[in-house]
Each structure stands twice: as C-alpha cells, then as structure tokens.
PDB file of C-alpha atoms in Angstrom:
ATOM      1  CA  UNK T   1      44.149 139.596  56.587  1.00  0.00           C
ATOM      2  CA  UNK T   2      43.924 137.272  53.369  1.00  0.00           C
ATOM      3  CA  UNK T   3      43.811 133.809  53.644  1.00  0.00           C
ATOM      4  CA  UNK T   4      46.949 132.997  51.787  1.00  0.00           C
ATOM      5  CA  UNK T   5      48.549 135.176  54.427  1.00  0.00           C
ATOM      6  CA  UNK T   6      47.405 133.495  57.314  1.00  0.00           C
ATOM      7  CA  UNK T   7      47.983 129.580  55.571  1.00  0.00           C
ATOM      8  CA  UNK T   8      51.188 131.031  55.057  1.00  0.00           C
ATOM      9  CA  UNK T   9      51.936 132.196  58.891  1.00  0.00           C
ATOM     10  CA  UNK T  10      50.543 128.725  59.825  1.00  0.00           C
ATOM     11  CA  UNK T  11      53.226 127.176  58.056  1.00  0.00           C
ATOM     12  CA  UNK T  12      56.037 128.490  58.791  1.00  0.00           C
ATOM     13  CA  UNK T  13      54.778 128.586  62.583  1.00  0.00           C
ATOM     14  CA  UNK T  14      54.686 124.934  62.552  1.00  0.00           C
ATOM     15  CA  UNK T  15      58.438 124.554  60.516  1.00  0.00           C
ATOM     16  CA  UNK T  16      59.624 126.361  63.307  1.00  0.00           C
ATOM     17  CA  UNK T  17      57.666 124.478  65.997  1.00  0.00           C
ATOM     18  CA  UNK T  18      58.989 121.242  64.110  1.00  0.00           C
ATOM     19  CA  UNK T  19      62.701 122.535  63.674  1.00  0.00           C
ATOM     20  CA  UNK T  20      62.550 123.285  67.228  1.00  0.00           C
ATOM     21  CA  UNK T  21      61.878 119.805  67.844  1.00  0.00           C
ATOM     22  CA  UNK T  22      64.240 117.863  65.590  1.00  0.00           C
ATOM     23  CA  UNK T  23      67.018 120.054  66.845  1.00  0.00           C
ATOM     24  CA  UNK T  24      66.568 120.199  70.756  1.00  0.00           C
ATOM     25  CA  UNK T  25      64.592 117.112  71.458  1.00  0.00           C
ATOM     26  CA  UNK T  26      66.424 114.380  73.245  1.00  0.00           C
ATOM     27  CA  UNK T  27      65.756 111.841  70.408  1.00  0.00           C
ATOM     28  CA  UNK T  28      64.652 111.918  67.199  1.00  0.00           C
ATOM     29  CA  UNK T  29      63.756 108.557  67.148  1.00  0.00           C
ATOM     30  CA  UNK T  30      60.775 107.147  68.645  1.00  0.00           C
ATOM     31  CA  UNK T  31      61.844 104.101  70.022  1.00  0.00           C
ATOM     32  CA  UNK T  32      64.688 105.867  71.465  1.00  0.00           C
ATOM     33  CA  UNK T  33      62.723 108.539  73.006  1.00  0.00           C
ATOM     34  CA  UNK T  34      60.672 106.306  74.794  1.00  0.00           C
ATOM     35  CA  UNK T  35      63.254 104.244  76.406  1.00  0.00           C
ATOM     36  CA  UNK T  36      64.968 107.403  77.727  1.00  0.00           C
ATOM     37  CA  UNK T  37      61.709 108.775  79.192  1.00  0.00           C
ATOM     38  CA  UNK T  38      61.331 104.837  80.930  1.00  0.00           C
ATOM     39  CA  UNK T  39      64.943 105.417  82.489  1.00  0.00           C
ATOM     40  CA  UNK T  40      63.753 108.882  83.364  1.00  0.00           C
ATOM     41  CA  UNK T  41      60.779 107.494  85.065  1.00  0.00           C
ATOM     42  CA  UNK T  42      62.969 105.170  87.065  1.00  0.00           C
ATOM     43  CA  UNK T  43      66.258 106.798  88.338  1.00  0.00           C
ATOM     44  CA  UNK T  44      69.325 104.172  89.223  1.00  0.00           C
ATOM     45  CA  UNK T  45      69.979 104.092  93.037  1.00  0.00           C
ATOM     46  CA  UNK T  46      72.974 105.851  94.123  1.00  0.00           C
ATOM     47  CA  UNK T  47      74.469 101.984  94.512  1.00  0.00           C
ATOM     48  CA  UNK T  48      73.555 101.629  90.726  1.00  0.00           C
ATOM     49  CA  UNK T  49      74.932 104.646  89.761  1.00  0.00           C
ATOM     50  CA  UNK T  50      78.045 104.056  91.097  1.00  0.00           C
ATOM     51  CA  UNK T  51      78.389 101.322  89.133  1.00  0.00           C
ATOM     52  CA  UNK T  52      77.940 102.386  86.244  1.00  0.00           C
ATOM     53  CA  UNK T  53      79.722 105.509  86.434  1.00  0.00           C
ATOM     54  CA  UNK T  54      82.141 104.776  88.792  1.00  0.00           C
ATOM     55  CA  UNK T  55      83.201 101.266  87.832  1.00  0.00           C
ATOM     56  CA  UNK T  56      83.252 100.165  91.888  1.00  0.00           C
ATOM     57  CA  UNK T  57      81.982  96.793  92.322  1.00  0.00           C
ATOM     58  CA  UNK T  58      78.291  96.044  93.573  1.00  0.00           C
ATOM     59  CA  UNK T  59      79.513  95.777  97.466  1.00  0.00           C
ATOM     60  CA  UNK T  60      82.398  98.516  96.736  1.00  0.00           C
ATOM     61  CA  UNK T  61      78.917 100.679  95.800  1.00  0.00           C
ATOM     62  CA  UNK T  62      76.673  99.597  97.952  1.00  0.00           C
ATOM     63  CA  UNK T  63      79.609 100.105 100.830  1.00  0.00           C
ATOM     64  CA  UNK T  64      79.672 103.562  99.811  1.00  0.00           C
ATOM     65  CA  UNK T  65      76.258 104.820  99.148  1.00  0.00           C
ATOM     66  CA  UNK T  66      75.423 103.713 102.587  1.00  0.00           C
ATOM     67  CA  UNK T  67      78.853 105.789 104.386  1.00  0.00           C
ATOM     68  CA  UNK T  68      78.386 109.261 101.454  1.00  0.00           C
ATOM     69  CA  UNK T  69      75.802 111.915 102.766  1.00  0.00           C
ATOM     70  CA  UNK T  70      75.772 111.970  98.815  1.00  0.00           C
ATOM     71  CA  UNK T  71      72.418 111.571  97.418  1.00  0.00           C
ATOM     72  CA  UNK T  72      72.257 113.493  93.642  1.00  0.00           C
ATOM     73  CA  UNK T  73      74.140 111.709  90.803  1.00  0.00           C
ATOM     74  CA  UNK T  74      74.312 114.622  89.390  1.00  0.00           C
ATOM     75  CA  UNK T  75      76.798 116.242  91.612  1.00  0.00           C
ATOM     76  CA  UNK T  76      78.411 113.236  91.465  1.00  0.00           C
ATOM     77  CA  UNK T  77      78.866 113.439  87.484  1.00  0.00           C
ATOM     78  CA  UNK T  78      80.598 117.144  88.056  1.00  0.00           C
ATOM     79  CA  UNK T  79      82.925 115.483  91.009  1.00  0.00           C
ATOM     80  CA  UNK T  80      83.854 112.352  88.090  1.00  0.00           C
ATOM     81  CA  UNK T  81      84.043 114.623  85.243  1.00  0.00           C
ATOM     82  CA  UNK T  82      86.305 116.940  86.793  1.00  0.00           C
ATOM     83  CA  UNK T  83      88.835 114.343  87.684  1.00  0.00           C
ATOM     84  CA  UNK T  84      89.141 112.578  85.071  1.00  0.00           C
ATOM     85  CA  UNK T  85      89.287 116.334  83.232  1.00  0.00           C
ATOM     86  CA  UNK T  86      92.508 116.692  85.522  1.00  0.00           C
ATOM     87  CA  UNK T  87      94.002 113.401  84.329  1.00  0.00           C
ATOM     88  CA  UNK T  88      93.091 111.000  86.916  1.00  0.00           C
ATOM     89  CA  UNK T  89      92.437 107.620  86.216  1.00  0.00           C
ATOM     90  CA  UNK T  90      89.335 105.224  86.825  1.00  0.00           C
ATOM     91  CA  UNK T  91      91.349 102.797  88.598  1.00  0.00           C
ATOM     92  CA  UNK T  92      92.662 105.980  90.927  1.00  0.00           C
ATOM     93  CA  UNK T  93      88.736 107.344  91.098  1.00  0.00           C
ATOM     94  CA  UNK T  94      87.609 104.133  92.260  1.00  0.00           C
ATOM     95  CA  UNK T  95      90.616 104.396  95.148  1.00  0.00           C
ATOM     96  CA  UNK T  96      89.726 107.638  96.034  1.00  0.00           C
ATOM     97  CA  UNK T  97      86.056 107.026  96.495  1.00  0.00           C
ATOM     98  CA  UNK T  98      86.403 104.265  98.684  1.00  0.00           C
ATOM     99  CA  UNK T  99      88.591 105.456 100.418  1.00  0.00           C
ATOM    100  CA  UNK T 100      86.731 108.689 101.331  1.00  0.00           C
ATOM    101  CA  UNK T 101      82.680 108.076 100.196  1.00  0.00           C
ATOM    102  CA  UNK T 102      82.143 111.578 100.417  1.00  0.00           C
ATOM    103  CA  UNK T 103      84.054 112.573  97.691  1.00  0.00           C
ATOM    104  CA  UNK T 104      81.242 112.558  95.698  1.00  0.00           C
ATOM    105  CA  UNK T 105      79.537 115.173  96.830  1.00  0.00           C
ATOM    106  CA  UNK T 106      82.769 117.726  97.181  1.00  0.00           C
ATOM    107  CA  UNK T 107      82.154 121.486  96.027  1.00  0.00           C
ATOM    108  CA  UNK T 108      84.425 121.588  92.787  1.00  0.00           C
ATOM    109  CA  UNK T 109      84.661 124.888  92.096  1.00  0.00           C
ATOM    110  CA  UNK T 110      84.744 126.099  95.837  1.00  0.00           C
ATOM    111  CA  UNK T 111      86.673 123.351  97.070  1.00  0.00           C
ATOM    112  CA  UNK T 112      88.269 120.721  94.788  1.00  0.00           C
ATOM    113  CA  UNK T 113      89.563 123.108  92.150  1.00  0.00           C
ATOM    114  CA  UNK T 114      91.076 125.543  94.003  1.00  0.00           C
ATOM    115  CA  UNK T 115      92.867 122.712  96.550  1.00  0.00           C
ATOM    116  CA  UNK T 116      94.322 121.169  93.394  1.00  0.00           C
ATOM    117  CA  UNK T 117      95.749 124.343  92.010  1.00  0.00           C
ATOM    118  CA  UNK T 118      97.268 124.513  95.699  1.00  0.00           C
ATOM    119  CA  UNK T 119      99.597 121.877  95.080  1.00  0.00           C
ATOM    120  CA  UNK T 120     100.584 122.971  91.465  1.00  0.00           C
ATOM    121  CA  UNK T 121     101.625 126.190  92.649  1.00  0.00           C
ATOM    122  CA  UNK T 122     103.365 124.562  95.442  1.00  0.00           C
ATOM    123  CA  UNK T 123     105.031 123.000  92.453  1.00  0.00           C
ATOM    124  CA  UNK T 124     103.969 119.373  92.230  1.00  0.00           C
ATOM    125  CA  UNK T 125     103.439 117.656  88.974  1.00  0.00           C
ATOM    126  CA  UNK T 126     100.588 116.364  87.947  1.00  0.00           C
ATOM    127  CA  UNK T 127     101.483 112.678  88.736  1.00  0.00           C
ATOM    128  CA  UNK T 128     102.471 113.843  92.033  1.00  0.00           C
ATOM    129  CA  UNK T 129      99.215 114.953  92.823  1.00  0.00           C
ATOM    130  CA  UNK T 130      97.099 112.482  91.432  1.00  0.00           C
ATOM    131  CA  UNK T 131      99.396 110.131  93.617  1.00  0.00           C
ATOM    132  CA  UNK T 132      98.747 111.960  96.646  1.00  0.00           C
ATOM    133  CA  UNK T 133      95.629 112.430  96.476  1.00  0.00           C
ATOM    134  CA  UNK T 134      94.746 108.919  95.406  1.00  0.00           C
ATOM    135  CA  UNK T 135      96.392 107.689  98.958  1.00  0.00           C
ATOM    136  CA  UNK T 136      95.058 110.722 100.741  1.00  0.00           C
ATOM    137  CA  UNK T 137      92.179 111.820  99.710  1.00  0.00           C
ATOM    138  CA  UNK T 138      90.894 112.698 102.942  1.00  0.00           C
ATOM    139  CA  UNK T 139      93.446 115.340 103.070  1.00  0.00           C
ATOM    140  CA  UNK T 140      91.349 117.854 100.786  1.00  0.00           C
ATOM    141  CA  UNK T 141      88.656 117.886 103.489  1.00  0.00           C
ATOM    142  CA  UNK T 142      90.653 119.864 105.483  1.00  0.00           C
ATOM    143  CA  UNK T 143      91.156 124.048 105.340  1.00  0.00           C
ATOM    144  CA  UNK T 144      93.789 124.565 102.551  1.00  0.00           C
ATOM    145  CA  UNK T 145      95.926 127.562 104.289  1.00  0.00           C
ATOM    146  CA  UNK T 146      95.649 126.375 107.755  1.00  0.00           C
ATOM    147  CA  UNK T 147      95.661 122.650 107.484  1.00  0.00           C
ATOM    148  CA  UNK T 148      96.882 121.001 104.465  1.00  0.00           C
ATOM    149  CA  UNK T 149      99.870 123.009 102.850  1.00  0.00           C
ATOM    150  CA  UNK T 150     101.243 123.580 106.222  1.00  0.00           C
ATOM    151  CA  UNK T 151     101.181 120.171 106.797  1.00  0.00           C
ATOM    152  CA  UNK T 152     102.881 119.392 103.499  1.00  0.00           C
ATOM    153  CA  UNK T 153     105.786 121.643 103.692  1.00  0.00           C
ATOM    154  CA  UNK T 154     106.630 120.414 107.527  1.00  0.00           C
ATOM    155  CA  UNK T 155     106.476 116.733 105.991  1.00  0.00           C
ATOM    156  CA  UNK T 156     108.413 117.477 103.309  1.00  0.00           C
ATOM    157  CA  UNK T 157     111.428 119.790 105.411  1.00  0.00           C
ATOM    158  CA  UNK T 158     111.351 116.516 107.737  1.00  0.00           C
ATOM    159  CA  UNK T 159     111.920 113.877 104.742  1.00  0.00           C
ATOM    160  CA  UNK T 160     114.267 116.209 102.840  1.00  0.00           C
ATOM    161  CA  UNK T 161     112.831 116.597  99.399  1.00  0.00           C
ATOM    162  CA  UNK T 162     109.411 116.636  97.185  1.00  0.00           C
ATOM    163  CA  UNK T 163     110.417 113.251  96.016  1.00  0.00           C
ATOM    164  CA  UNK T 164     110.344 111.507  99.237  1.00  0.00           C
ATOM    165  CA  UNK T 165     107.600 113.126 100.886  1.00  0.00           C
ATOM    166  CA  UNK T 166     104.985 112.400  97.458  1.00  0.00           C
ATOM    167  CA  UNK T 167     107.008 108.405  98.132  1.00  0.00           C
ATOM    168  CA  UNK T 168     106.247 108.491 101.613  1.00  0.00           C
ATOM    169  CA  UNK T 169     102.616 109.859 101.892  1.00  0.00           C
ATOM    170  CA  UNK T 170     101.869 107.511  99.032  1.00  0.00           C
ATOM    171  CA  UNK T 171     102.728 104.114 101.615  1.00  0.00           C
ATOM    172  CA  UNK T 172     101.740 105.915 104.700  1.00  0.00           C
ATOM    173  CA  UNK T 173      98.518 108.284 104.036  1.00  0.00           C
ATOM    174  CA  UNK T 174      98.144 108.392 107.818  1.00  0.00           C
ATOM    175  CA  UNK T 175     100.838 111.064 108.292  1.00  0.00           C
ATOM    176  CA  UNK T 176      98.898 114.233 106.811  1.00  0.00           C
ATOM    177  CA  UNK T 177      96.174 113.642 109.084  1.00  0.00           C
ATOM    178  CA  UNK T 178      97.898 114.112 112.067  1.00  0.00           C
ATOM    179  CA  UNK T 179      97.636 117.684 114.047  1.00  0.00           C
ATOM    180  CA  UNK T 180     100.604 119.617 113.647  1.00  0.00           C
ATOM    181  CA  UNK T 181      99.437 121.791 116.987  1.00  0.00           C
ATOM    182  CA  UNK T 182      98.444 118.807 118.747  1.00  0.00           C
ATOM    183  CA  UNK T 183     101.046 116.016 117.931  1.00  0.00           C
ATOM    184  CA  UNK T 184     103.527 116.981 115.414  1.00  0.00           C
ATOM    185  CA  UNK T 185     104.892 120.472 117.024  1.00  0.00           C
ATOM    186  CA  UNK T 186     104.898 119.359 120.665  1.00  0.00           C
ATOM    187  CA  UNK T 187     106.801 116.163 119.412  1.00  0.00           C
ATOM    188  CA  UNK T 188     109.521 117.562 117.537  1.00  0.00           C
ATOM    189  CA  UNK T 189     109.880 120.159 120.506  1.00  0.00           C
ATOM    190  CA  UNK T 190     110.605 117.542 122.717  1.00  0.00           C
ATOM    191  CA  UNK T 191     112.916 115.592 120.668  1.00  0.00           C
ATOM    192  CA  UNK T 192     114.976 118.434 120.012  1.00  0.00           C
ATOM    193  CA  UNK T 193     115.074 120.503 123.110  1.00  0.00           C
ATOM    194  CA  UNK T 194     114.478 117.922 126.168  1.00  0.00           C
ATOM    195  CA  UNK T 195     115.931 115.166 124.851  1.00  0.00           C
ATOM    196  CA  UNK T 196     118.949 116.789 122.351  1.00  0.00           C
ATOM    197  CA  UNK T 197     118.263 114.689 119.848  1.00  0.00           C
ATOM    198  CA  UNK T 198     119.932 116.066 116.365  1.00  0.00           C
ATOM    199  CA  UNK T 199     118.217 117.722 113.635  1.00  0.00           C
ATOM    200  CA  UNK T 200     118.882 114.649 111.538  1.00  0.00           C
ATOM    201  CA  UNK T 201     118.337 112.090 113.823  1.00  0.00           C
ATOM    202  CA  UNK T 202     114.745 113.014 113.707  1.00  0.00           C
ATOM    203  CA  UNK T 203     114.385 113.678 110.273  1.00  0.00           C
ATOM    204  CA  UNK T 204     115.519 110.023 109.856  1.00  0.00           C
ATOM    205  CA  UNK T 205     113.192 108.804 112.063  1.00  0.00           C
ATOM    206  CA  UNK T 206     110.517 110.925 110.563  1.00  0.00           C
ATOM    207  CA  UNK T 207     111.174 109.358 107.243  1.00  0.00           C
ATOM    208  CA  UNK T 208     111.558 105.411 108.314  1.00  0.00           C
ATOM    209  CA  UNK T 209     108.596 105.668 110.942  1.00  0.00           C
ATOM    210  CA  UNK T 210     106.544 108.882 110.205  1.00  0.00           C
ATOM    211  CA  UNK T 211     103.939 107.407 112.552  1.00  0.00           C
ATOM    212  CA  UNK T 212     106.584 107.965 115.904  1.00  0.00           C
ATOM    213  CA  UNK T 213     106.476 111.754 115.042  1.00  0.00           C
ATOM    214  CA  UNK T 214     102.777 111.763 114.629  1.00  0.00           C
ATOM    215  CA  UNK T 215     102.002 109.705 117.729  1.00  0.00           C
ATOM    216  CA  UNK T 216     100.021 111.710 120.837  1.00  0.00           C
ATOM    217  CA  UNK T 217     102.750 113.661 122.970  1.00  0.00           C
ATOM    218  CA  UNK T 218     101.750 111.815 125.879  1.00  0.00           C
ATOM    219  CA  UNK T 219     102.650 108.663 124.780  1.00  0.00           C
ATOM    220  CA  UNK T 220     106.173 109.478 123.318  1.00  0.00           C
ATOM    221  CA  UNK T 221     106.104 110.418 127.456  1.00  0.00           C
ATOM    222  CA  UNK T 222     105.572 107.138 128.632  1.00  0.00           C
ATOM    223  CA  UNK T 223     107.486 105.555 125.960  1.00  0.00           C
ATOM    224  CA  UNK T 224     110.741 107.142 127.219  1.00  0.00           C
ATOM    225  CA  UNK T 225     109.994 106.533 130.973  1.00  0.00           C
ATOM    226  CA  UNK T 226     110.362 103.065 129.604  1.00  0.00           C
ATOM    227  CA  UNK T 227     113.381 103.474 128.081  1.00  0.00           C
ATOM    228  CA  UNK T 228     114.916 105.330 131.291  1.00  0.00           C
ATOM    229  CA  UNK T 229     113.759 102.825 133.172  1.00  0.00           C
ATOM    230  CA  UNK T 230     115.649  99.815 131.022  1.00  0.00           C
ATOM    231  CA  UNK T 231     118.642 101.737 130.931  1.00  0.00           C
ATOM    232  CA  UNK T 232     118.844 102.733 127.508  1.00  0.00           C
ATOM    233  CA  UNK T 233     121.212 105.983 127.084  1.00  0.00           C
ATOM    234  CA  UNK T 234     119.763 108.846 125.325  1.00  0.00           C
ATOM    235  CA  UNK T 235     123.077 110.022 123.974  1.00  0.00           C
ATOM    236  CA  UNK T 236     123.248 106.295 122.237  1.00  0.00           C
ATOM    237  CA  UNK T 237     122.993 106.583 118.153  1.00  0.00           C
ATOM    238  CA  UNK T 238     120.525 103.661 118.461  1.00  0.00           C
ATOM    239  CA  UNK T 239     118.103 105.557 121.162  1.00  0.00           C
ATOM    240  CA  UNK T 240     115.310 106.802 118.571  1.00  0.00           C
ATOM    241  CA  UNK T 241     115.273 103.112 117.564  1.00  0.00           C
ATOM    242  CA  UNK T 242     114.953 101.882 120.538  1.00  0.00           C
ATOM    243  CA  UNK T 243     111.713 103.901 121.379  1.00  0.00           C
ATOM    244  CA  UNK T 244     110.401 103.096 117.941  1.00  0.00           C
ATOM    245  CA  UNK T 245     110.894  99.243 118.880  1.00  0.00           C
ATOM    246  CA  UNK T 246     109.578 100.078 122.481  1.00  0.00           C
ATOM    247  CA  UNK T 247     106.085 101.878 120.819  1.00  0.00           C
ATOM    248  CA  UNK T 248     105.732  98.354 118.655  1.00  0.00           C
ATOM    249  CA  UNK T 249     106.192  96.362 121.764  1.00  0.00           C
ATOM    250  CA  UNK T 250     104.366  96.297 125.469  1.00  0.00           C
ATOM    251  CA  UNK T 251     105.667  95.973 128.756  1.00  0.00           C
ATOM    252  CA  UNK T 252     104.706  92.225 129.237  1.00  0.00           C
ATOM    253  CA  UNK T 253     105.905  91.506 126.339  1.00  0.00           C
ATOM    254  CA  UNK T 254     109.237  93.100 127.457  1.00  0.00           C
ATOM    255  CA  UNK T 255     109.407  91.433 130.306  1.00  0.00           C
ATOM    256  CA  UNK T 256     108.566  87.927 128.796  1.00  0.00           C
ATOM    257  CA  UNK T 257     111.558  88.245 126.791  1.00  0.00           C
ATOM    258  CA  UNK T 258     113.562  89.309 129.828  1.00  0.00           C
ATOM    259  CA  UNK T 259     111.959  86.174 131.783  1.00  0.00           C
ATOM    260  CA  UNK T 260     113.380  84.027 129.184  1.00  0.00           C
ATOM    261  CA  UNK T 261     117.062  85.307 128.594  1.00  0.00           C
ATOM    262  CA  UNK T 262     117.433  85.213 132.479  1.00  0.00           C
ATOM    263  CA  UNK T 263     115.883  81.617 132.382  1.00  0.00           C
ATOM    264  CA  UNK T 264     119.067  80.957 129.982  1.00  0.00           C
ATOM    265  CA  UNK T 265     121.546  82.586 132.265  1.00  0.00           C
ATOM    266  CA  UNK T 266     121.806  86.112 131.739  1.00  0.00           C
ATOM    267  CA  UNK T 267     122.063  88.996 133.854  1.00  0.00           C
ATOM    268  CA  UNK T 268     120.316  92.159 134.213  1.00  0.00           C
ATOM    269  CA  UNK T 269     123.500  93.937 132.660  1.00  0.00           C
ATOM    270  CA  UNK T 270     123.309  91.661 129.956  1.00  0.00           C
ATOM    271  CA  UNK T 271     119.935  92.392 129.112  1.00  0.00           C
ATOM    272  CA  UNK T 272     120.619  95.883 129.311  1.00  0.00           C
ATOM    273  CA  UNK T 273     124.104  95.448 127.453  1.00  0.00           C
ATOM    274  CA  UNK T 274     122.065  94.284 124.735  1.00  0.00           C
ATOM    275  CA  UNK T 275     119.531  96.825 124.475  1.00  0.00           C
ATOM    276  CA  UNK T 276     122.171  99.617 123.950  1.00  0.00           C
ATOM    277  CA  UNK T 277     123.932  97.904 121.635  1.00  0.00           C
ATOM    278  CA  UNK T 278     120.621  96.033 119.275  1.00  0.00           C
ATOM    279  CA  UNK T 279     117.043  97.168 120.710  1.00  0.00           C
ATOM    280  CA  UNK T 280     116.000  95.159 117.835  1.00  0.00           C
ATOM    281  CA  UNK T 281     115.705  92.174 119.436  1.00  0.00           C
ATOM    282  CA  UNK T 282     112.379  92.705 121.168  1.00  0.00           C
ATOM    283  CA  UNK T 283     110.704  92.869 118.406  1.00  0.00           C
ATOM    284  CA  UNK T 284     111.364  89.124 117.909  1.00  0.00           C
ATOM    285  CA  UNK T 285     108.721  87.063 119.636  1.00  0.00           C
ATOM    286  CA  UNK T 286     109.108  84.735 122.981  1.00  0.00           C
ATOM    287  CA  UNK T 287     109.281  82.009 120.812  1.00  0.00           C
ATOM    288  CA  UNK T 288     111.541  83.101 117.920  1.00  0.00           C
ATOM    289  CA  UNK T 289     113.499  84.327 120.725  1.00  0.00           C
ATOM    290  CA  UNK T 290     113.945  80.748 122.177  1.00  0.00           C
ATOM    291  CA  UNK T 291     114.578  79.350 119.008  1.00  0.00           C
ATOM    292  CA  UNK T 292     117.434  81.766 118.083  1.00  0.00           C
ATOM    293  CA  UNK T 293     118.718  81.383 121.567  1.00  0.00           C
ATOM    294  CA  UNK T 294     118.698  77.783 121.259  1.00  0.00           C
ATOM    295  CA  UNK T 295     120.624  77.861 117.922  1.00  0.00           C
ATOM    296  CA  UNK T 296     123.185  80.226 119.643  1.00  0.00           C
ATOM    297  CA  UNK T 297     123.704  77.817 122.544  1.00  0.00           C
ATOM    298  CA  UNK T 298     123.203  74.565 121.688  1.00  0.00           C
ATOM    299  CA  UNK T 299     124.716  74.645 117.894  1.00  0.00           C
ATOM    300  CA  UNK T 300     127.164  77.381 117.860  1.00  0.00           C
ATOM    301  CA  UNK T 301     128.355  77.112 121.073  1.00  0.00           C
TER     302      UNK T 301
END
C-alpha cells in the first residue's frame, strides 16, 4: 500500500475517532468534564438526592431515605419524571412521597402506569386523580382489580357521586384503606339487615363519618350494646348519630356526664329523654357540661 494511502486512512481514522468524541462525550469542555467526572466519583446520598430532585426539606429527606427500601436515584428519576409527565405538581410530589417513602421505588410501567390509566377509564379527570392520589397514595400499593377500583366504586355508590367521593377521600384518605371483606361488607350488612337501617340513612352516615362504616365489625357490636343498654331506639332518625357520638366517647366518660346531670336533679328518664331526642350532648365535656348547665339554671331559669 502507498504511503499517501495509508497517511490518508490515518486521518480520516482519527476525524472519526475525534467526531466521535465532540459529538457523544459528556462535555466538550475541559473544565466541565472534570467536574462531572468529580460528581461521578462521589454520588449524593439518597437524603441528598432527594433534595435536590425532590425539593423535600433536609429532615423531610432524611425522614424518608431512612423509611424507602429505595436505594438507586435512578429509579427514582423514572418514578419523578413520570409524574410530573402526567401533570402532577412538585408541591403534590413532595406530598405524595412523604406520605408513602416508597413511592420512589414503584414499577412505572408495571405498576404506576397502568393504575393511573385505571382511574381515567373509570372516568376521572386528571385533577381528580392527581387529587386522589396526592391524599392517598398508599392506595396504588394495592392489587388494581381486586383492591382498589372495587373499593372506589363502593365509596363512591355510598357518597352518591364522583364529585363527593374525589371531595371526601381528599379530607379523609383513611377510607380506601379499609377492607371491604373484612370491615366494609360485614358493616353495611348489619346496618341494613339486623338493624333496618335505610339505604340512605347509611349513605349519609357514610358520607359525614366514613370512618363509622370502616370501623372493625366487632366494635360497631359493642357500640350498639351501648346504645341498647342507654335506651336509645333504633327506629329513632337520630340513632346512627347517636352511635357515631357513642364511638367518639367512652363509657366513663358517659357515665361522668350522667353523674353530673343527676348531681343537678335529673332522672334516669331524663337522661335518657335526652339522648333520643340530642345524643349530641356527650360529646361536650364534664366541664363544658357544667358550665352550660349552670347557664341553663342559674341565668335562664
């Protein structure tokens, strides 16, 4: 081969090894270059990443490093990316991964993606969504078919439309956790069919206090016992009230309340009178008790 062949073939060897370079090299500039191979050499903590990335504060981060089995910020960047590619904001990222640390490692395109396509063709907006799962975001940790549109469609039958059950989840985000086999289903059933209470009746009571449909069978049990036991009429319009009042309030305190109206001269009958008719007294304390009582008696008259 001549030489001016081979000077040639050396040339354009090392254009291409140079074009290479300048095109596909993570700097062109030297100083540059250097400082990225330094941050390479010394990865940020998953506390530091965080905040960085995340925008959480330093104890927000170093809260949730500590509780995520999360350890790659790489994962982490595809989990961030694709939220804020579905519209959510920072402010509603940093709520979500505080809420639940290991967010940051979720599966997007086995889990996260498909979950959130769930709920659009269930027919939420966008907003809704975000909103939900900003307040909930626990709830995509559970199996789509068998947990968490189930449990969404019951909710929403109980509160009577999409727009109070996205209003409702957003204030309480306890109620999608609960187990529809073991607390929701048994509940309702014994609302409806041993006690006779209406179809709307619960519903109501489902929207105001979603917690009293959620609670553990056995102690919406006791808590009518109680209610037998003081008298209180299930046929009464106030009764689903009055076991709502009863879950917020113990026995003792009950009967420290009773102790004091019968210290001011009422009966038994009275006391009972005026649990049918205003259950909502109990919730007052001993003492606002005696001070309202006091009013009553010594200033009305």
């Amino acid at each position: 081969m001549r030489p001016s062949i081979i000077r040639r073939s050396g040339v354009l060897a090392s254009l291409r090894s140079g074009c290479h370079t300048f095109f596909f090299s993570s700097s062109i500039f030297p100083d540059a270059a250097a400082a990225a191979d330094g941050q390479s050499s010394k990865p940020l903590s998953m506390a530091e990443y965080l905040v960085r990335s995340w925008g959480l504060s330093a104890a927000e981060a170093s809260k949730v490093s500590k509780l995520s089995r999360g350890k790659s910020t790489q994962k982490a960047d595809v989990v961030l990316n694709f939220l804020r590619s579905e519209g959510f904001e920072d402010s509603y990222i940093k709520k979500i991964v505080v809420l639940s640390p290991d967010f940051i490692v979720y599966d997007v395109k086995n889990n996260l993606a498909p979950k959130l396509r769930s709920f659009v063709d269930m027919g939420f907006s966008k907003s809704d969504i975000i909103e939900i799962i900003a307040s909930n975001p626990s709830i995509l940790t559970g199996n789509l078919k068998r947990s968490i549109l189930p449990k969404l469609e019951i909710w929403e039958s109980l509160f009577g439309s999409r727009e109070l059950l996205v209003k409702i989840v957003k204030k309480n985000r306890w109620c999608l956790r609960y187990s529809l086999e073991k607390r929701i289903f048994p509940n309702l059933k014994f609302l409806r069919e041993e006690l006779g209470i209406s179809e709307d009746r619960v519903s109501r009571a489902a929207r105001y206090h979603p917690g009293f449909v959620g609670q553990k069978p056995e102690s919406l049990h006791v808590l009518v016992d109680r209610a037998d036991e003081m008298g209180i009429p299930r046929l009464s319009p106030l009764y689903l009230w009055a076991l709502y009042i009863l879950q917020t309030v113990s026995k003792e305190k009950v009967e420290a309340k009773r102790n004091l109206l019968m210290s001011l001269g009422w009966s038994q009958t009275d006391f009972s009178e005026a649990l049918r008719k205003s259950p909502s007294f109990l919730s007052l304390s001993v003492d606002e008790l005696r001070k309202k009582m006091h009013f009553y008696v010594e200033e009305v008259g």
